[in-house]
Short mmCIF file of C-alpha atoms and ligand atoms in Angstrom, two decimals:
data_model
loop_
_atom_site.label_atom_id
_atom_site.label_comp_id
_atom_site.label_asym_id
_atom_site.label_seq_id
_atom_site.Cartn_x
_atom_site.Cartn_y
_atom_site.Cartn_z
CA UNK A 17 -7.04 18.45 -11.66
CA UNK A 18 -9.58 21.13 -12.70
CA UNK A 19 -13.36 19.36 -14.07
CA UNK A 20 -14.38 20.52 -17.25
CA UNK A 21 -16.65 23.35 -18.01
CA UNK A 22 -19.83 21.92 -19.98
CA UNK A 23 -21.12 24.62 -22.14
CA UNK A 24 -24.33 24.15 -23.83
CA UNK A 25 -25.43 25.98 -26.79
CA UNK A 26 -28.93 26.57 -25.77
CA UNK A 27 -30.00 26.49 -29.82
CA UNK A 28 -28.57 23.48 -29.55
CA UNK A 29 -30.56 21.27 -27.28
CA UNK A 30 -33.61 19.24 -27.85
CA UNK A 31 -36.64 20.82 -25.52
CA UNK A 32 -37.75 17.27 -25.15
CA UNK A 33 -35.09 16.05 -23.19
CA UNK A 34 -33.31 17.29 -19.89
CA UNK A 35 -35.26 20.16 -18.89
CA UNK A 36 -37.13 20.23 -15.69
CA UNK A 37 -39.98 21.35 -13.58
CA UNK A 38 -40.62 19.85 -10.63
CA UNK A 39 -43.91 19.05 -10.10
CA UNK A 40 -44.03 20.42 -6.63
CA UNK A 41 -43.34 23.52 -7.88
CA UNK A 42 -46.20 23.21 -10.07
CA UNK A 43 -49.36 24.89 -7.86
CA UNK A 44 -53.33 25.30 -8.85
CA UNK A 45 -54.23 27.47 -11.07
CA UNK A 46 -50.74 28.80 -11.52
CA UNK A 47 -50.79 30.74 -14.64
CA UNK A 48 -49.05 30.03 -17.49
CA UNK A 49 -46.75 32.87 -17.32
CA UNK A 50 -46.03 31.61 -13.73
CA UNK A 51 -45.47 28.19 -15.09
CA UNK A 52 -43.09 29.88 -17.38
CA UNK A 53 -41.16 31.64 -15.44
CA UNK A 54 -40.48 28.93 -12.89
CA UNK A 55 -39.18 26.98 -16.23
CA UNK A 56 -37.12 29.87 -17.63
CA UNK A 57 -35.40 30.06 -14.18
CA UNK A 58 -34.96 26.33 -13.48
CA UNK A 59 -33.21 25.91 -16.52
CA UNK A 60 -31.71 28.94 -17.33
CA UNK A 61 -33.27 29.67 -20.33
CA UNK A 62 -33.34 33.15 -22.33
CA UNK A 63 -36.39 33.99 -22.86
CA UNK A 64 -36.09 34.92 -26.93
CA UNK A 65 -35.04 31.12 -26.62
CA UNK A 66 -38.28 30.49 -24.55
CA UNK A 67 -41.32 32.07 -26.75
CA UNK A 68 -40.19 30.06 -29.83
CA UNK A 69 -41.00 26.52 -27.95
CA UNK A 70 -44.42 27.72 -27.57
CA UNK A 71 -45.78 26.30 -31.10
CA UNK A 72 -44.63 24.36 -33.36
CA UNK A 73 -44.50 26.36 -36.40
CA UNK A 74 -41.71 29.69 -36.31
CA UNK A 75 -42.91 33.21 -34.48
CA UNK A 76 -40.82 36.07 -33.65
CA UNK A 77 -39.71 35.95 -29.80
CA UNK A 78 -39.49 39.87 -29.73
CA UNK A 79 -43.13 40.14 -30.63
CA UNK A 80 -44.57 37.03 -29.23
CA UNK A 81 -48.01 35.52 -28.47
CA UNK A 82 -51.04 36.00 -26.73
CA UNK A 83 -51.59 33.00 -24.00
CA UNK A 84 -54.60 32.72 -25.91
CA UNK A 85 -52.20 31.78 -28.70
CA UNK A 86 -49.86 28.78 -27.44
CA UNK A 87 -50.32 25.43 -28.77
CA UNK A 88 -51.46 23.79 -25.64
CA UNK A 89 -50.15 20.20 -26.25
CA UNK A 90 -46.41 21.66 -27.48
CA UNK A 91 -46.08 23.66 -24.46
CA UNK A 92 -47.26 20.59 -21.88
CA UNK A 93 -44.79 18.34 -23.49
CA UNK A 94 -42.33 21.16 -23.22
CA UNK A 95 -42.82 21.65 -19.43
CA UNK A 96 -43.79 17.86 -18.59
CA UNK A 97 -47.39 19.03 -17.35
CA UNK A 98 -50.46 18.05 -17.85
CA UNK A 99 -52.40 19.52 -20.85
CA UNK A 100 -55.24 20.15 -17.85
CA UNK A 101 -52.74 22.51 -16.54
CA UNK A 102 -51.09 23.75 -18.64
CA UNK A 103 -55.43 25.07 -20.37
CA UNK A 104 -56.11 26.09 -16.42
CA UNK A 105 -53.34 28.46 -16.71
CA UNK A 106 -54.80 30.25 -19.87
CA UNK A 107 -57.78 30.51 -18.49
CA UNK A 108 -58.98 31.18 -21.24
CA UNK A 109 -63.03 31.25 -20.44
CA UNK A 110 -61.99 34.17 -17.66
CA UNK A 111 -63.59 36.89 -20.10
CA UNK A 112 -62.38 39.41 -17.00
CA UNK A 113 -59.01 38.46 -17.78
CA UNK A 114 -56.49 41.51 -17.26
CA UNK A 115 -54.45 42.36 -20.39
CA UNK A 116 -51.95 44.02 -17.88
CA UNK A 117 -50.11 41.62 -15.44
CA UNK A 118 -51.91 41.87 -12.22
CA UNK A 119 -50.15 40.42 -9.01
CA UNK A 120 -49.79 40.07 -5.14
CA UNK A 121 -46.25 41.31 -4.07
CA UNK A 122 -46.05 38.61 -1.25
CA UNK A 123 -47.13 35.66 -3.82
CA UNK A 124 -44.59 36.56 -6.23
CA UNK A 125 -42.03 36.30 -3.19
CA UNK A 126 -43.11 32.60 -2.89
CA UNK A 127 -42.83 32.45 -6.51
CA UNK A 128 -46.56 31.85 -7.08
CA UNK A 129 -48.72 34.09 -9.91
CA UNK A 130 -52.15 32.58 -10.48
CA UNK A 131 -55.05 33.01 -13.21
CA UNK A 132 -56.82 34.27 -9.69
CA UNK A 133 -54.29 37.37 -9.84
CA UNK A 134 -55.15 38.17 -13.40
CA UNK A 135 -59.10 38.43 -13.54
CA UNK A 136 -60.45 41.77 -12.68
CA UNK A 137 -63.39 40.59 -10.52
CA UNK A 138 -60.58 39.82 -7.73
CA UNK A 139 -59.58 43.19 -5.60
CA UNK A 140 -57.66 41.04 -3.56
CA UNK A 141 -55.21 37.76 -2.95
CA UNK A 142 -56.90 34.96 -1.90
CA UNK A 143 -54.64 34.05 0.18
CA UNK A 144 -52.87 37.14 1.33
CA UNK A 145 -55.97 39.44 1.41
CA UNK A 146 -53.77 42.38 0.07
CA UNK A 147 -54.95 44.28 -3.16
CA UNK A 148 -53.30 43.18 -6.12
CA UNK A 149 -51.60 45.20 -8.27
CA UNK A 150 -51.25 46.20 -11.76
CA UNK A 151 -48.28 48.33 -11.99
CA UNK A 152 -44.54 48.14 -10.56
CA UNK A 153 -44.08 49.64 -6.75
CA UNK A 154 -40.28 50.50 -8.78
CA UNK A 155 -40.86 52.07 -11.96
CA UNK A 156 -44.66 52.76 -12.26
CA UNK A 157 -45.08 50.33 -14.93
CA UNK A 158 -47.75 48.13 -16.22
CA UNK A 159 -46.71 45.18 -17.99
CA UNK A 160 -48.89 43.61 -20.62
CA UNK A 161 -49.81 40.30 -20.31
CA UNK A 162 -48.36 39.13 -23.39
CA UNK A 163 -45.76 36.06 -23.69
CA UNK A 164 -42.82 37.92 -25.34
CA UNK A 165 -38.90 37.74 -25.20
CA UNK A 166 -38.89 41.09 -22.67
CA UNK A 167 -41.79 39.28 -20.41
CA UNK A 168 -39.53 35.87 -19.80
CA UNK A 169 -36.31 37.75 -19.59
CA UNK A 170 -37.67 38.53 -16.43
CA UNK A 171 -39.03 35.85 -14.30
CA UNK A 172 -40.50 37.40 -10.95
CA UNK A 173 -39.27 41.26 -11.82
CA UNK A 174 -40.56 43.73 -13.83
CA UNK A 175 -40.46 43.95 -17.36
CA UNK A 176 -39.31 47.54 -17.15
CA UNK A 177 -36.94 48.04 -14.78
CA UNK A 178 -36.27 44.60 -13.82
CA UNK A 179 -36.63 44.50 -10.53
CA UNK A 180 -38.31 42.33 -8.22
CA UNK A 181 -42.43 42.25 -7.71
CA UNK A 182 -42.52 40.78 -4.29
CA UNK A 183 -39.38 41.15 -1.68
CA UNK A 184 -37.26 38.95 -3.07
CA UNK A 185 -37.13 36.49 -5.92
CA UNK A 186 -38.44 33.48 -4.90
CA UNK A 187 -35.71 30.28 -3.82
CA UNK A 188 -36.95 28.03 -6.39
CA UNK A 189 -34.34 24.99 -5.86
CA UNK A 190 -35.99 25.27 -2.02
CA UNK A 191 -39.47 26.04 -2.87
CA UNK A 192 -42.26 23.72 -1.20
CA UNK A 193 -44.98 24.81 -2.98
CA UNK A 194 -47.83 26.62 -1.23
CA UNK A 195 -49.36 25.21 1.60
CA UNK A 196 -52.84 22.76 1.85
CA UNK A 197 -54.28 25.91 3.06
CA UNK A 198 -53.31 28.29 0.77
CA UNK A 199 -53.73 25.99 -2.26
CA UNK A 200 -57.32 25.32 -1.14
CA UNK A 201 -57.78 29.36 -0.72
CA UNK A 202 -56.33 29.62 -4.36
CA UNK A 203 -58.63 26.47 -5.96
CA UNK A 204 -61.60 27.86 -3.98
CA UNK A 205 -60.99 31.60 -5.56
CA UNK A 206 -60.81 29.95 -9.47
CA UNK A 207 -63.54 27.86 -9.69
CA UNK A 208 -66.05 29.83 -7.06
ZN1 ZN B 322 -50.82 36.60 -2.30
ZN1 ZN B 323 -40.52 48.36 -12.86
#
């Protein structure tokens, strides 16, 4: 006997109910477009799909939103977060806040992309004590850091040429979550 195939119309479903994020997967000061990502994978969402849950009232997915821009409460209820964390991955009193994605290769390989990574004051990871970068080791390619269709298309990969920013996309059905140490090395980088 074969099982039947669900298929969901993804136009069709209420954001409310039956998505997830685990909230081990949910680290400090992730950043929203971390947070995103994570969300997009987890539940297979396109990312034109995505971008239009981010406020109530209608915007276009292919141009998008600054992070500045989201309605904060929507998009907690939207993720199940808390409102705290879902404002502590704006970071929106960073005023050295890159526009361009900034990242640590080996962070994105745990599937971790902080508001640490973004501001400009940090050279380095905190916890990998690499420099960060700001364009793609692939294509050359900065990617602004702007929540659009092309940005959550991609969760983990470039923009551009779509492929990966650290070695390997992250196992997110097996992720742990960072360590004690590395989330204290993270917490300690945001708010020092
Ligand atoms: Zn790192
Ligand atoms: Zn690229």
């Amino acid at each position: 006997m074969s099982l039947p195939i669900l298929i969901l119309d993804q136009h069709a479903l209420n954001p409310r109910v039956g998505y997830i994020l685990h909230r081990r997967w949910v680290q400090p000061y992730e950043s929203l477009v971390g947070l995103l990502w994570k969300f997009a994978r987890a539940n297979r969402l396109a990312g034109h799909f995505l971008i239009k849950q981010l406020r109530s009232n209608p915007l276009d997915p292919y141009v998008g939103l600054r992070p500045a821009d989201i309605e904060v409460p929507v998009v907690a209820r939207l993720l199940g977060v808390t409102q705290r964390s879902v404002r502590e991955g704006t970071d929106m009193a960073a005023l050295d806040a890159s526009r361009f994605l900034r990242y640590c290769p080996s962070c994105m390989s745990l599937g971790y992309h902080g508001v640490v990574h973004q501001r400009e004051r940090h050279e380095q990871c905190p916890i990998h004590r690499v420099p960060l970068l700001a364009t793609c080791r692939h294509c050359g390619e900065a990617s602004a850091y702007h929540l659009d269709a092309q940005l959550l298309e991609a969760p983990f990969r470039c923009r551009h040429c779509r492929q990966t920013y650290g070695s390997h996309l992250p196992p997110l059905l097996r992720c742990k979550g960072l360590s004690r140490e590395r989330r204290v090395a993270v917490t300690r980088a945001a708010i020092g």
